[in-house]
Amino acid sequence: MANLNGRARQENTYDAIVVGSGITGGWAAKELTQKGLKTLVLERGPMVRHLEDYPTATMDPWQTKYPQGQLPSDELNAKYPVQKRTGYTLTEYTRHFFVRDDQNPYTEESRYDWIRGYHVGGRSLTWGRQSYRHSPIDFEANAREGIGVDWPIRYEELAPWYDHVERFIGVSGQAEGLPHLPDGQYQPPMEMNCVEKAFKAKSEARFPERRITMGRTAHLTDPTEEQLALGRTKCQYRNMCIRGCPFGGYYSSNSGGLVAAERTGNLVIRPGSIVTSLIYDEKAGKATGVRILDATTRQEEEFYADVVFLCASAFNSAWIMMNSTSSRFPNGFGNGSDQLGRNVMDHHLGVGASGEAPEFADMYYSGRRPNGIYVPRFRNLGDAATKRSDYLRGFGYQGGASRPGWDRDLTRPGQDPSGPRGFGAARKAALSQPGPWIIGLGGFGEILPYEDNRITLNRDKTDEFGLPTLSMNVTIRENELAMRRDMQTAAAEMLEAAGFKNVEGRDGGYAPGLGIHEMGTARMGRDPKTSVLNAHNQVHECKNVYVTDGAAMTSASCVNPSLTYMALTARAADHAVQARKRGDL
Amino acid sequence: MLSRRDAIRGLTFTFGVAATGFAGRAMAAAPALGWTPTALTPDQARLVDVVAELIIPKTDTPGAREAGVPQFVDRALADYYNKAQADRLRAGLARMDADARAAHGDVFVALTPEQQIELLNGYDREAAAAQGHTAGEPHFFPLLEDLVTVGYFTSEPGATVALSYDPVPGAYHGCVPLAELGRGWATR
């Protein structure tokens, strides 16, 4: 269907279109509808309604079809050869929240683990929920070090929007007063267990600059009136978040942003709508809407609006722009800089250390805390004491202490045997008790923006809808490798300093994508010649299109990015509403 | 951690089975199946029933049989295992009967508990010795023991009686004396 006329066109016209319904799409929808804009949210996958569509949320262990809910290896290999690479995300409990790789192909020029879910709410249902602010040094680093381009904003410009987002989503955490990990609006922190408390006391005594704090996580510990009114309640410590939370204990689009948006009466969500391109009006010099492919009918349709927000995730927003060519934009929408699809970043992880804490054998815990401890970055903070000569930027650690359960001596490939395992009553009794305390730290490191770490549009390989696919070419370099060596050494040092036993550093390897934090494919910057987006997330070359997901990131920091995506989205939505009022779009 | 008292109680119980006269060279040692296997033959199912109960016996908490583990193994063979895994497990079951005949002249389920335990101890030692060597197929015994262990501790009796299960804890307490809780948690 090409251009619609008259009434049909009017019916498909909104004030704003939001592409994607995940962590940023939900925020764009909430902010735009609350500010009075009739908003259409287009989601390529099926509807997932809060509470109603969490089919596994209250399943007990004995209700699974498969042992421990693990999918059969033949099925994993056939349908989920990429999604299974995390080792933990894809189970009988969660498979409906992840894509089937056999139906969503892409090309790995180098290995890229693209972990994703296509449904209303996107990865906001399955995210890790850790919520940290970028710091002033994160926004300044590119300019100071001559890496990539300068962020067009500074921390102070985003700070009020971090406040705004944290108040709405609810973040539990401990204020620490650190300039390199700014405090926010926190609900009471979760509790450390005995071993973590001992670790904090002893490691901080030896390494005072390596602060150990409770993870800051988007879970309610003391919900506000606003959160309760949305139907959310406090975290029940089930730790089954990835299945969807029947208590609304953690933030998702489904339990938060989309609910608030729906209540304004200004929201329309259209699932099953694959946005294939932006519609560009050459004469007006702006976008007039988007084209979609209906996933069910396979019919093309057009929707129109004054303003379009791309919130489809870093790679898919870039894909839509690359696929939106016109005589004005022959190389992709708003791609005069040739930066579209470049500068792919993630967080590199899988390296750290672990140890044992036998002296706490008579202590245990109750409840399943969906959170761990956090060690904010302590390298390259701008002073001589923390300066590293072997790499730029830094890393944080996430970790925690726990006692393994009954499944601790199941055969695992590569596990070293210590003799016969035995069987019978003695083994049964032993496995009915908790295993020895284990404490671990795992690093999350910053990856620099490299121009040649890029995704490109592959028109030769199409998906089941006949749409072009992506090719990935992303690797980590010497800076990241040098950082990983330090990540392993420093983690072991801290555990040793705390007196833990059998401390072992380990690098389990990392492939780009495994952080599930892809970003950078349409970076913000000051100059249209070297960046795709301006300081308000507007496409430099087409001001009524905003891109506010991970694509916008100019540098990665080492902290989990979703909080920053949400703050950028809320800020951009406010800008769009004001600009539209002024007639500037 | 396992206390000395628990360990001793467990041992007493295992060997107590033989002392109470339950043993004997009779098929009656294995109770009739109360269910119909789909992937296992009836003979294999009876064997799995006996071995599962040896791996996780009834103590002060239910054993594998009461927890429905033999049925769980049957379901895993039907729905979960790929062909290589299923073949390995079936070959293991066949070997148990063959070894039982060679050593004692009858199928595994007809042996005395002492004879059965001795055979399983042999497999356990063999598997430990074979682990770490890359050559050759993985041993069937850890495969079977893992499946029985998973089946048991994810069953309702295993999770809620042998372990503690709390679907909605409501709170997290980070430092609780183990003595107050008594058992490990069924889920993490």
Short mmCIF file of N, CA, C and O in Angstrom, two decimals, chain A residues 59-62 65-68 70-74 191-194 197 234-240 247 361-369 403 406-407 409-411 415 417 419-434 436, chain B residues 1-2 10 14 54-57 59 61-62 72 79-80 82 117 120-121 124-125 128 131 141-142 145-147 149-150 152-156 159-160 162-163 165-178 181-188:
data_model
loop_
_atom_site.label_atom_id
_atom_site.label_comp_id
_atom_site.label_asym_id
_atom_site.label_seq_id
_atom_site.Cartn_x
_atom_site.Cartn_y
_atom_site.Cartn_z
N MET A 59 5.72 -20.95 37.98
CA MET A 59 5.96 -22.39 37.87
C MET A 59 6.90 -22.88 38.97
O MET A 59 7.91 -22.24 39.27
N ASP A 60 6.58 -24.01 39.54
CA ASP A 60 7.47 -24.64 40.53
C ASP A 60 8.45 -25.55 39.81
O ASP A 60 8.20 -25.97 38.67
N PRO A 61 9.55 -25.90 40.49
CA PRO A 61 10.58 -26.71 39.81
C PRO A 61 10.03 -28.04 39.27
O PRO A 61 10.54 -28.55 38.28
N TRP A 62 9.02 -28.59 39.92
CA TRP A 62 8.51 -29.89 39.49
C TRP A 62 7.48 -29.79 38.37
O TRP A 62 6.92 -30.78 37.94
N LYS A 65 8.66 -29.34 31.92
CA LYS A 65 8.63 -30.51 31.05
C LYS A 65 10.00 -31.18 31.04
O LYS A 65 10.11 -32.39 30.99
N TYR A 66 11.05 -30.36 31.06
CA TYR A 66 12.41 -30.87 30.93
C TYR A 66 13.17 -30.75 32.25
O TYR A 66 12.85 -29.89 33.07
N PRO A 67 14.20 -31.60 32.43
CA PRO A 67 15.02 -31.50 33.65
C PRO A 67 15.54 -30.08 33.87
O PRO A 67 16.18 -29.51 32.98
N GLN A 68 15.26 -29.51 35.03
CA GLN A 68 15.67 -28.15 35.40
C GLN A 68 15.24 -27.11 34.37
O GLN A 68 15.82 -26.02 34.31
N GLN A 70 15.79 -27.09 31.33
CA GLN A 70 16.77 -26.94 30.24
C GLN A 70 16.17 -27.48 28.95
O GLN A 70 15.57 -28.55 28.95
N LEU A 71 16.36 -26.76 27.88
CA LEU A 71 15.83 -27.24 26.61
C LEU A 71 16.72 -28.36 26.05
O LEU A 71 17.93 -28.35 26.27
N PRO A 72 16.13 -29.31 25.34
CA PRO A 72 16.94 -30.38 24.73
C PRO A 72 18.01 -29.80 23.81
O PRO A 72 17.76 -28.80 23.12
N SER A 73 19.18 -30.44 23.80
CA SER A 73 20.30 -29.86 23.05
C SER A 73 20.00 -29.77 21.56
O SER A 73 20.40 -28.81 20.90
N ASP A 74 19.26 -30.72 21.02
CA ASP A 74 18.94 -30.65 19.59
C ASP A 74 18.10 -29.42 19.27
O ASP A 74 18.29 -28.76 18.26
N GLU A 191 20.26 -6.10 51.34
CA GLU A 191 21.21 -6.41 52.41
C GLU A 191 22.37 -7.26 51.88
O GLU A 191 22.17 -8.17 51.08
N MET A 192 23.56 -6.96 52.35
CA MET A 192 24.70 -7.85 52.08
C MET A 192 24.61 -9.05 53.03
O MET A 192 24.12 -8.92 54.15
N ASN A 193 25.12 -10.19 52.58
CA ASN A 193 25.18 -11.33 53.49
C ASN A 193 26.50 -11.31 54.28
O ASN A 193 27.35 -10.44 54.06
N CYS A 194 26.65 -12.27 55.21
CA CYS A 194 27.80 -12.25 56.14
C CYS A 194 29.13 -12.18 55.41
O CYS A 194 30.04 -11.46 55.82
N LYS A 197 29.72 -8.82 53.78
CA LYS A 197 30.06 -7.80 54.79
C LYS A 197 31.52 -7.93 55.22
O LYS A 197 32.25 -6.94 55.37
N LYS A 234 6.45 -4.26 46.22
CA LYS A 234 7.89 -4.38 46.43
C LYS A 234 8.41 -5.78 46.08
O LYS A 234 7.66 -6.75 46.04
N CYS A 235 9.68 -5.81 45.81
CA CYS A 235 10.37 -7.04 45.45
C CYS A 235 10.13 -8.10 46.51
O CYS A 235 10.28 -7.86 47.70
N GLN A 236 9.78 -9.31 46.03
CA GLN A 236 9.49 -10.42 46.96
C GLN A 236 10.66 -11.41 47.09
O GLN A 236 10.51 -12.47 47.67
N TYR A 237 11.78 -11.07 46.51
CA TYR A 237 12.99 -11.89 46.63
C TYR A 237 12.78 -13.32 46.13
O TYR A 237 13.18 -14.28 46.77
N ARG A 238 12.10 -13.42 44.99
CA ARG A 238 11.93 -14.73 44.34
C ARG A 238 13.10 -15.04 43.40
O ARG A 238 13.41 -16.19 43.12
N ASN A 239 13.69 -13.96 42.85
CA ASN A 239 14.79 -14.09 41.89
C ASN A 239 14.39 -14.91 40.65
O ASN A 239 15.16 -15.70 40.15
N MET A 240 13.17 -14.68 40.20
CA MET A 240 12.71 -15.32 38.97
C MET A 240 12.34 -14.22 37.97
O MET A 240 11.47 -14.41 37.11
N PHE A 247 4.63 -9.49 40.68
CA PHE A 247 4.47 -8.44 41.68
C PHE A 247 4.86 -7.05 41.14
O PHE A 247 4.73 -6.06 41.83
N ALA A 361 30.79 -21.40 57.69
CA ALA A 361 30.01 -22.61 57.40
C ALA A 361 28.72 -22.72 58.20
O ALA A 361 27.77 -23.37 57.76
N ASP A 362 28.64 -22.08 59.36
CA ASP A 362 27.41 -22.22 60.15
C ASP A 362 26.40 -21.10 59.85
O ASP A 362 25.39 -20.99 60.54
N MET A 363 26.69 -20.29 58.83
CA MET A 363 25.75 -19.21 58.49
C MET A 363 25.17 -19.43 57.09
O MET A 363 25.82 -19.95 56.20
N TYR A 364 23.95 -18.97 56.94
CA TYR A 364 23.23 -19.15 55.67
C TYR A 364 22.36 -17.91 55.48
O TYR A 364 22.54 -16.90 56.18
N TYR A 365 21.42 -17.96 54.58
CA TYR A 365 20.56 -16.81 54.33
C TYR A 365 19.18 -17.32 53.93
O TYR A 365 19.01 -18.49 53.59
N SER A 366 18.22 -16.43 53.96
CA SER A 366 16.89 -16.79 53.45
C SER A 366 16.43 -15.72 52.48
O SER A 366 16.79 -14.55 52.59
N GLY A 367 15.63 -16.13 51.51
CA GLY A 367 15.23 -15.26 50.42
C GLY A 367 16.25 -15.35 49.30
O GLY A 367 17.40 -15.73 49.53
N ARG A 368 15.79 -15.03 48.09
CA ARG A 368 16.68 -15.09 46.92
C ARG A 368 16.85 -13.67 46.40
O ARG A 368 15.96 -13.14 45.74
N ARG A 369 17.98 -13.09 46.74
CA ARG A 369 18.22 -11.68 46.42
C ARG A 369 18.59 -11.54 44.94
O ARG A 369 19.59 -12.09 44.51
N ARG A 403 25.95 -19.77 48.78
CA ARG A 403 26.26 -21.18 49.00
C ARG A 403 25.57 -21.98 47.91
O ARG A 403 24.35 -21.92 47.76
N TRP A 406 21.97 -28.03 45.85
CA TRP A 406 22.03 -29.48 45.64
C TRP A 406 22.66 -29.87 44.31
O TRP A 406 23.14 -30.98 44.15
N ASP A 407 22.64 -28.94 43.33
CA ASP A 407 23.13 -29.30 42.00
C ASP A 407 24.63 -29.06 41.85
O ASP A 407 25.17 -29.11 40.77
N ASP A 409 27.29 -30.82 42.53
CA ASP A 409 28.24 -31.79 42.00
C ASP A 409 27.74 -32.54 40.76
O ASP A 409 28.23 -33.58 40.40
N LEU A 410 26.78 -31.92 40.08
CA LEU A 410 26.39 -32.50 38.80
C LEU A 410 27.58 -32.41 37.84
O LEU A 410 28.36 -31.47 37.88
N THR A 411 27.68 -33.40 36.99
CA THR A 411 28.78 -33.42 36.02
C THR A 411 28.75 -32.18 35.15
O THR A 411 27.71 -31.83 34.62
N GLN A 415 34.98 -30.11 34.34
CA GLN A 415 35.14 -30.10 35.80
C GLN A 415 36.12 -31.20 36.21
O GLN A 415 36.07 -32.31 35.71
N PRO A 417 37.50 -34.03 38.47
CA PRO A 417 36.98 -34.92 39.50
C PRO A 417 37.93 -34.96 40.70
O PRO A 417 39.12 -34.80 40.55
N GLY A 419 37.66 -37.64 42.70
CA GLY A 419 37.44 -39.02 43.14
C GLY A 419 36.00 -39.40 42.96
O GLY A 419 35.21 -38.61 42.45
N PRO A 420 35.64 -40.61 43.35
CA PRO A 420 34.25 -41.05 43.20
C PRO A 420 33.31 -40.12 43.96
O PRO A 420 33.66 -39.58 45.00
N ARG A 421 32.12 -39.91 43.41
CA ARG A 421 31.16 -39.00 44.04
C ARG A 421 30.34 -39.70 45.11
O ARG A 421 29.78 -39.06 45.98
N GLY A 422 30.28 -41.03 45.02
CA GLY A 422 29.44 -41.77 45.95
C GLY A 422 27.99 -41.68 45.55
O GLY A 422 27.62 -41.02 44.59
N PHE A 423 27.16 -42.39 46.30
CA PHE A 423 25.71 -42.37 46.08
C PHE A 423 25.08 -42.86 47.37
O PHE A 423 25.78 -43.26 48.30
N GLY A 424 23.78 -42.80 47.43
CA GLY A 424 23.12 -43.32 48.62
C GLY A 424 22.84 -42.25 49.66
O GLY A 424 22.89 -41.05 49.39
N ALA A 425 22.55 -42.71 50.86
CA ALA A 425 22.03 -41.82 51.91
C ALA A 425 23.01 -40.72 52.31
O ALA A 425 22.61 -39.59 52.58
N ALA A 426 24.32 -41.05 52.34
CA ALA A 426 25.28 -40.03 52.77
C ALA A 426 25.33 -38.88 51.77
O ALA A 426 25.33 -37.70 52.14
N ARG A 427 25.35 -39.24 50.49
CA ARG A 427 25.37 -38.18 49.47
C ARG A 427 24.07 -37.39 49.47
O ARG A 427 24.06 -36.17 49.35
N LYS A 428 22.97 -38.09 49.63
CA LYS A 428 21.67 -37.41 49.69
C LYS A 428 21.64 -36.41 50.84
O LYS A 428 21.19 -35.27 50.68
N ALA A 429 22.13 -36.85 52.00
CA ALA A 429 22.13 -35.96 53.17
C ALA A 429 23.04 -34.75 52.92
O ALA A 429 22.70 -33.62 53.27
N ALA A 430 24.19 -34.99 52.30
CA ALA A 430 25.13 -33.90 52.04
C ALA A 430 24.52 -32.88 51.09
O ALA A 430 24.62 -31.66 51.29
N LEU A 431 23.87 -33.37 50.02
CA LEU A 431 23.30 -32.46 49.03
C LEU A 431 22.05 -31.76 49.56
O LEU A 431 21.60 -30.76 48.98
N SER A 432 21.48 -32.27 50.63
CA SER A 432 20.33 -31.60 51.24
C SER A 432 20.76 -30.41 52.10
O SER A 432 19.92 -29.65 52.57
N GLN A 433 22.07 -30.30 52.30
CA GLN A 433 22.62 -29.15 53.01
C GLN A 433 23.29 -28.21 52.00
O GLN A 433 23.71 -28.65 50.93
N PRO A 434 23.38 -26.92 52.34
CA PRO A 434 24.04 -26.01 51.38
C PRO A 434 25.52 -26.34 51.22
O PRO A 434 26.15 -26.86 52.13
N PRO A 436 29.65 -25.23 50.28
CA PRO A 436 30.55 -24.25 50.88
C PRO A 436 30.35 -22.86 50.28
O PRO A 436 30.04 -22.73 49.10
N MET B 1 27.11 -27.73 55.64
CA MET B 1 27.95 -28.92 55.45
C MET B 1 27.31 -30.13 56.14
O MET B 1 26.58 -30.00 57.11
N LEU B 2 27.66 -31.25 55.65
CA LEU B 2 27.15 -32.50 56.23
C LEU B 2 27.75 -32.67 57.62
O LEU B 2 28.95 -32.58 57.81
N GLY B 10 23.00 -41.71 57.89
CA GLY B 10 22.80 -42.13 56.51
C GLY B 10 23.39 -43.51 56.26
O GLY B 10 22.75 -44.38 55.68
N THR B 14 21.54 -47.08 55.13
CA THR B 14 21.85 -47.82 53.91
C THR B 14 22.09 -49.29 54.21
O THR B 14 21.53 -50.17 53.58
N LEU B 54 18.54 -46.68 45.05
CA LEU B 54 19.88 -46.87 45.65
C LEU B 54 20.66 -45.55 45.65
O LEU B 54 21.40 -45.25 46.58
N ILE B 55 20.49 -44.77 44.59
CA ILE B 55 21.22 -43.49 44.50
C ILE B 55 20.64 -42.48 45.49
O ILE B 55 21.37 -41.78 46.19
N ILE B 56 19.32 -42.38 45.55
CA ILE B 56 18.66 -41.49 46.52
C ILE B 56 17.65 -42.34 47.30
O ILE B 56 16.47 -42.43 46.96
N PRO B 57 18.11 -42.98 48.39
CA PRO B 57 17.20 -43.85 49.15
C PRO B 57 16.26 -43.06 50.07
O PRO B 57 16.52 -41.91 50.39
N THR B 59 15.13 -42.00 53.45
CA THR B 59 15.77 -41.90 54.78
C THR B 59 14.71 -41.27 55.68
O THR B 59 13.57 -41.72 55.67
N THR B 61 13.65 -38.60 54.92
CA THR B 61 12.89 -37.90 53.88
C THR B 61 12.63 -38.89 52.74
O THR B 61 13.30 -39.92 52.64
N PRO B 62 11.66 -38.59 51.88
CA PRO B 62 11.30 -39.54 50.83
C PRO B 62 12.49 -39.89 49.93
O PRO B 62 13.43 -39.11 49.78
N PHE B 72 10.40 -39.77 35.93
CA PHE B 72 11.15 -38.61 35.44
C PHE B 72 12.23 -39.05 34.45
O PHE B 72 12.43 -38.44 33.39
N ASP B 79 11.65 -37.29 25.95
CA ASP B 79 11.49 -35.91 25.46
C ASP B 79 12.77 -35.09 25.43
O ASP B 79 12.85 -34.10 24.71
N TYR B 80 13.73 -35.43 26.27
CA TYR B 80 14.83 -34.50 26.52
C TYR B 80 16.15 -34.97 25.93
O TYR B 80 16.86 -34.20 25.28
N ASN B 82 19.00 -36.44 23.59
CA ASN B 82 19.18 -36.73 22.18
C ASN B 82 19.57 -38.20 22.03
O ASN B 82 19.74 -38.91 23.02
N ILE B 117 24.96 -52.65 45.44
CA ILE B 117 25.79 -51.51 45.86
C ILE B 117 27.24 -51.71 45.42
O ILE B 117 27.90 -50.76 44.98
N LEU B 120 27.48 -50.78 41.83
CA LEU B 120 27.42 -49.32 41.63
C LEU B 120 28.72 -48.66 42.08
O LEU B 120 29.21 -47.72 41.45
N ASN B 121 29.29 -49.14 43.18
CA ASN B 121 30.58 -48.59 43.64
C ASN B 121 31.65 -48.76 42.56
O ASN B 121 32.48 -47.88 42.35
N ASP B 124 31.06 -46.17 39.92
CA ASP B 124 31.40 -44.84 40.43
C ASP B 124 32.92 -44.64 40.37
O ASP B 124 33.40 -43.59 39.93
N ARG B 125 33.67 -45.66 40.79
CA ARG B 125 35.15 -45.56 40.75
C ARG B 125 35.64 -45.49 39.31
O ARG B 125 36.52 -44.70 38.97
N ALA B 128 35.01 -42.06 37.86
CA ALA B 128 35.93 -41.06 38.39
C ALA B 128 37.29 -41.19 37.71
O ALA B 128 37.93 -40.19 37.36
N GLN B 131 37.08 -39.82 34.12
CA GLN B 131 36.84 -38.39 33.93
C GLN B 131 38.16 -37.66 33.77
O GLN B 131 39.17 -38.01 34.38
N PHE B 141 27.41 -43.92 34.27
CA PHE B 141 26.92 -43.83 35.65
C PHE B 141 26.69 -42.39 36.14
O PHE B 141 25.62 -42.09 36.69
N PRO B 142 27.64 -41.45 35.91
CA PRO B 142 27.35 -40.06 36.29
C PRO B 142 26.14 -39.51 35.55
O PRO B 142 25.37 -38.72 36.11
N GLU B 145 23.27 -40.92 37.41
CA GLU B 145 23.21 -40.36 38.76
C GLU B 145 22.77 -38.89 38.73
O GLU B 145 21.97 -38.45 39.55
N ASP B 146 23.28 -38.14 37.74
CA ASP B 146 22.86 -36.74 37.59
C ASP B 146 21.36 -36.64 37.34
O ASP B 146 20.66 -35.81 37.92
N LEU B 147 20.88 -37.49 36.44
CA LEU B 147 19.47 -37.43 36.07
C LEU B 147 18.59 -37.77 37.27
O LEU B 147 17.58 -37.10 37.54
N THR B 149 19.47 -37.40 40.39
CA THR B 149 19.63 -36.33 41.38
C THR B 149 18.77 -35.13 41.01
O THR B 149 18.07 -34.56 41.86
N VAL B 150 18.79 -34.76 39.73
CA VAL B 150 17.97 -33.64 39.27
C VAL B 150 16.49 -33.99 39.45
O VAL B 150 15.69 -33.20 39.96
N TYR B 152 15.13 -35.98 41.49
CA TYR B 152 14.73 -36.02 42.90
C TYR B 152 14.61 -34.61 43.50
O TYR B 152 13.56 -34.26 44.05
N PHE B 153 15.66 -33.80 43.35
CA PHE B 153 15.64 -32.51 44.04
C PHE B 153 14.75 -31.47 43.37
O PHE B 153 14.49 -30.42 43.95
N THR B 154 14.29 -31.75 42.14
CA THR B 154 13.30 -30.86 41.54
C THR B 154 11.88 -31.44 41.65
O THR B 154 10.94 -30.83 41.16
N SER B 155 11.76 -32.60 42.28
CA SER B 155 10.41 -33.14 42.52
C SER B 155 9.80 -32.39 43.71
O SER B 155 10.51 -31.75 44.48
N GLU B 156 8.51 -32.49 43.85
CA GLU B 156 7.89 -31.80 44.98
C GLU B 156 8.37 -32.33 46.32
O GLU B 156 8.75 -31.55 47.19
N ALA B 159 12.13 -31.20 46.69
CA ALA B 159 12.32 -29.76 46.88
C ALA B 159 11.73 -29.28 48.20
O ALA B 159 12.28 -28.38 48.84
N THR B 160 10.63 -29.86 48.61
CA THR B 160 9.92 -29.29 49.77
C THR B 160 10.15 -30.06 51.06
O THR B 160 9.90 -29.52 52.14
N ALA B 162 13.03 -32.83 51.43
CA ALA B 162 14.48 -33.02 51.61
C ALA B 162 15.19 -31.67 51.66
O ALA B 162 16.16 -31.49 52.38
N LEU B 163 14.69 -30.71 50.89
CA LEU B 163 15.23 -29.34 50.89
C LEU B 163 14.14 -28.41 51.42
O LEU B 163 13.05 -28.86 51.78
N TYR B 165 11.78 -25.12 50.36
CA TYR B 165 11.32 -24.39 49.17
C TYR B 165 10.39 -23.28 49.62
O TYR B 165 9.48 -23.51 50.41
N ASP B 166 10.67 -22.09 49.13
CA ASP B 166 9.82 -20.96 49.47
C ASP B 166 9.55 -20.17 48.20
O ASP B 166 10.40 -19.42 47.74
N PRO B 167 8.37 -20.39 47.61
CA PRO B 167 8.12 -19.73 46.31
C PRO B 167 8.12 -18.21 46.40
O PRO B 167 8.50 -17.54 45.45
N VAL B 168 7.67 -17.66 47.53
CA VAL B 168 7.62 -16.20 47.67
C VAL B 168 8.22 -15.81 49.02
O VAL B 168 7.50 -15.63 50.00
N PRO B 169 9.55 -15.67 49.07
CA PRO B 169 10.18 -15.39 50.36
C PRO B 169 9.74 -14.05 50.98
O PRO B 169 9.64 -13.93 52.20
N GLY B 170 9.50 -13.04 50.15
CA GLY B 170 9.04 -11.76 50.69
C GLY B 170 10.15 -10.87 51.21
O GLY B 170 9.98 -9.66 51.29
N ALA B 171 11.27 -11.47 51.63
CA ALA B 171 12.37 -10.66 52.19
C ALA B 171 13.66 -11.43 52.02
O ALA B 171 13.66 -12.63 51.75
N TYR B 172 14.77 -10.71 52.18
CA TYR B 172 16.09 -11.36 52.16
C TYR B 172 16.76 -11.10 53.49
O TYR B 172 16.83 -9.96 53.94
N HIS B 173 17.22 -12.15 54.12
CA HIS B 173 18.01 -12.02 55.35
C HIS B 173 19.37 -12.61 55.06
O HIS B 173 19.48 -13.81 54.78
N GLY B 174 20.39 -11.78 55.13
CA GLY B 174 21.70 -12.17 54.62
C GLY B 174 22.55 -12.98 55.57
O GLY B 174 23.55 -13.57 55.15
N CYS B 175 22.21 -13.02 56.83
CA CYS B 175 23.03 -13.74 57.81
C CYS B 175 22.13 -14.48 58.78
O CYS B 175 21.71 -13.91 59.81
N VAL B 176 21.81 -15.70 58.48
CA VAL B 176 20.93 -16.51 59.33
C VAL B 176 21.69 -17.77 59.74
O VAL B 176 22.28 -18.43 58.87
N PRO B 177 21.72 -18.10 61.03
CA PRO B 177 22.40 -19.35 61.41
C PRO B 177 21.80 -20.53 60.65
O PRO B 177 20.57 -20.68 60.61
N LEU B 178 22.67 -21.35 60.09
CA LEU B 178 22.21 -22.52 59.33
C LEU B 178 21.34 -23.41 60.21
O LEU B 178 20.37 -24.01 59.73
N LEU B 181 17.76 -22.84 59.93
CA LEU B 181 17.12 -23.18 58.65
C LEU B 181 17.13 -24.69 58.41
O LEU B 181 16.20 -25.23 57.83
N GLY B 182 18.19 -25.34 58.85
CA GLY B 182 18.22 -26.80 58.83
C GLY B 182 18.64 -27.45 57.53
O GLY B 182 19.41 -28.39 57.53
N ARG B 183 18.14 -26.94 56.41
CA ARG B 183 18.39 -27.59 55.13
C ARG B 183 18.76 -26.57 54.07
O ARG B 183 18.53 -25.38 54.25
N GLY B 184 19.25 -27.06 52.96
CA GLY B 184 19.54 -26.18 51.84
C GLY B 184 18.26 -25.74 51.15
O GLY B 184 17.23 -26.39 51.25
N TRP B 185 18.36 -24.62 50.41
CA TRP B 185 17.22 -24.15 49.62
C TRP B 185 17.13 -24.91 48.31
O TRP B 185 18.15 -25.25 47.71
N ALA B 186 15.90 -25.14 47.89
CA ALA B 186 15.67 -25.89 46.65
C ALA B 186 16.04 -25.07 45.41
O ALA B 186 16.43 -25.61 44.40
N THR B 187 15.89 -23.74 45.50
CA THR B 187 16.16 -22.88 44.34
C THR B 187 17.05 -21.72 44.74
O THR B 187 17.09 -21.33 45.92
N ARG B 188 17.74 -21.17 43.75
CA ARG B 188 18.65 -20.06 44.01
C ARG B 188 18.02 -18.75 43.65
O ARG B 188 17.33 -18.65 42.67
#
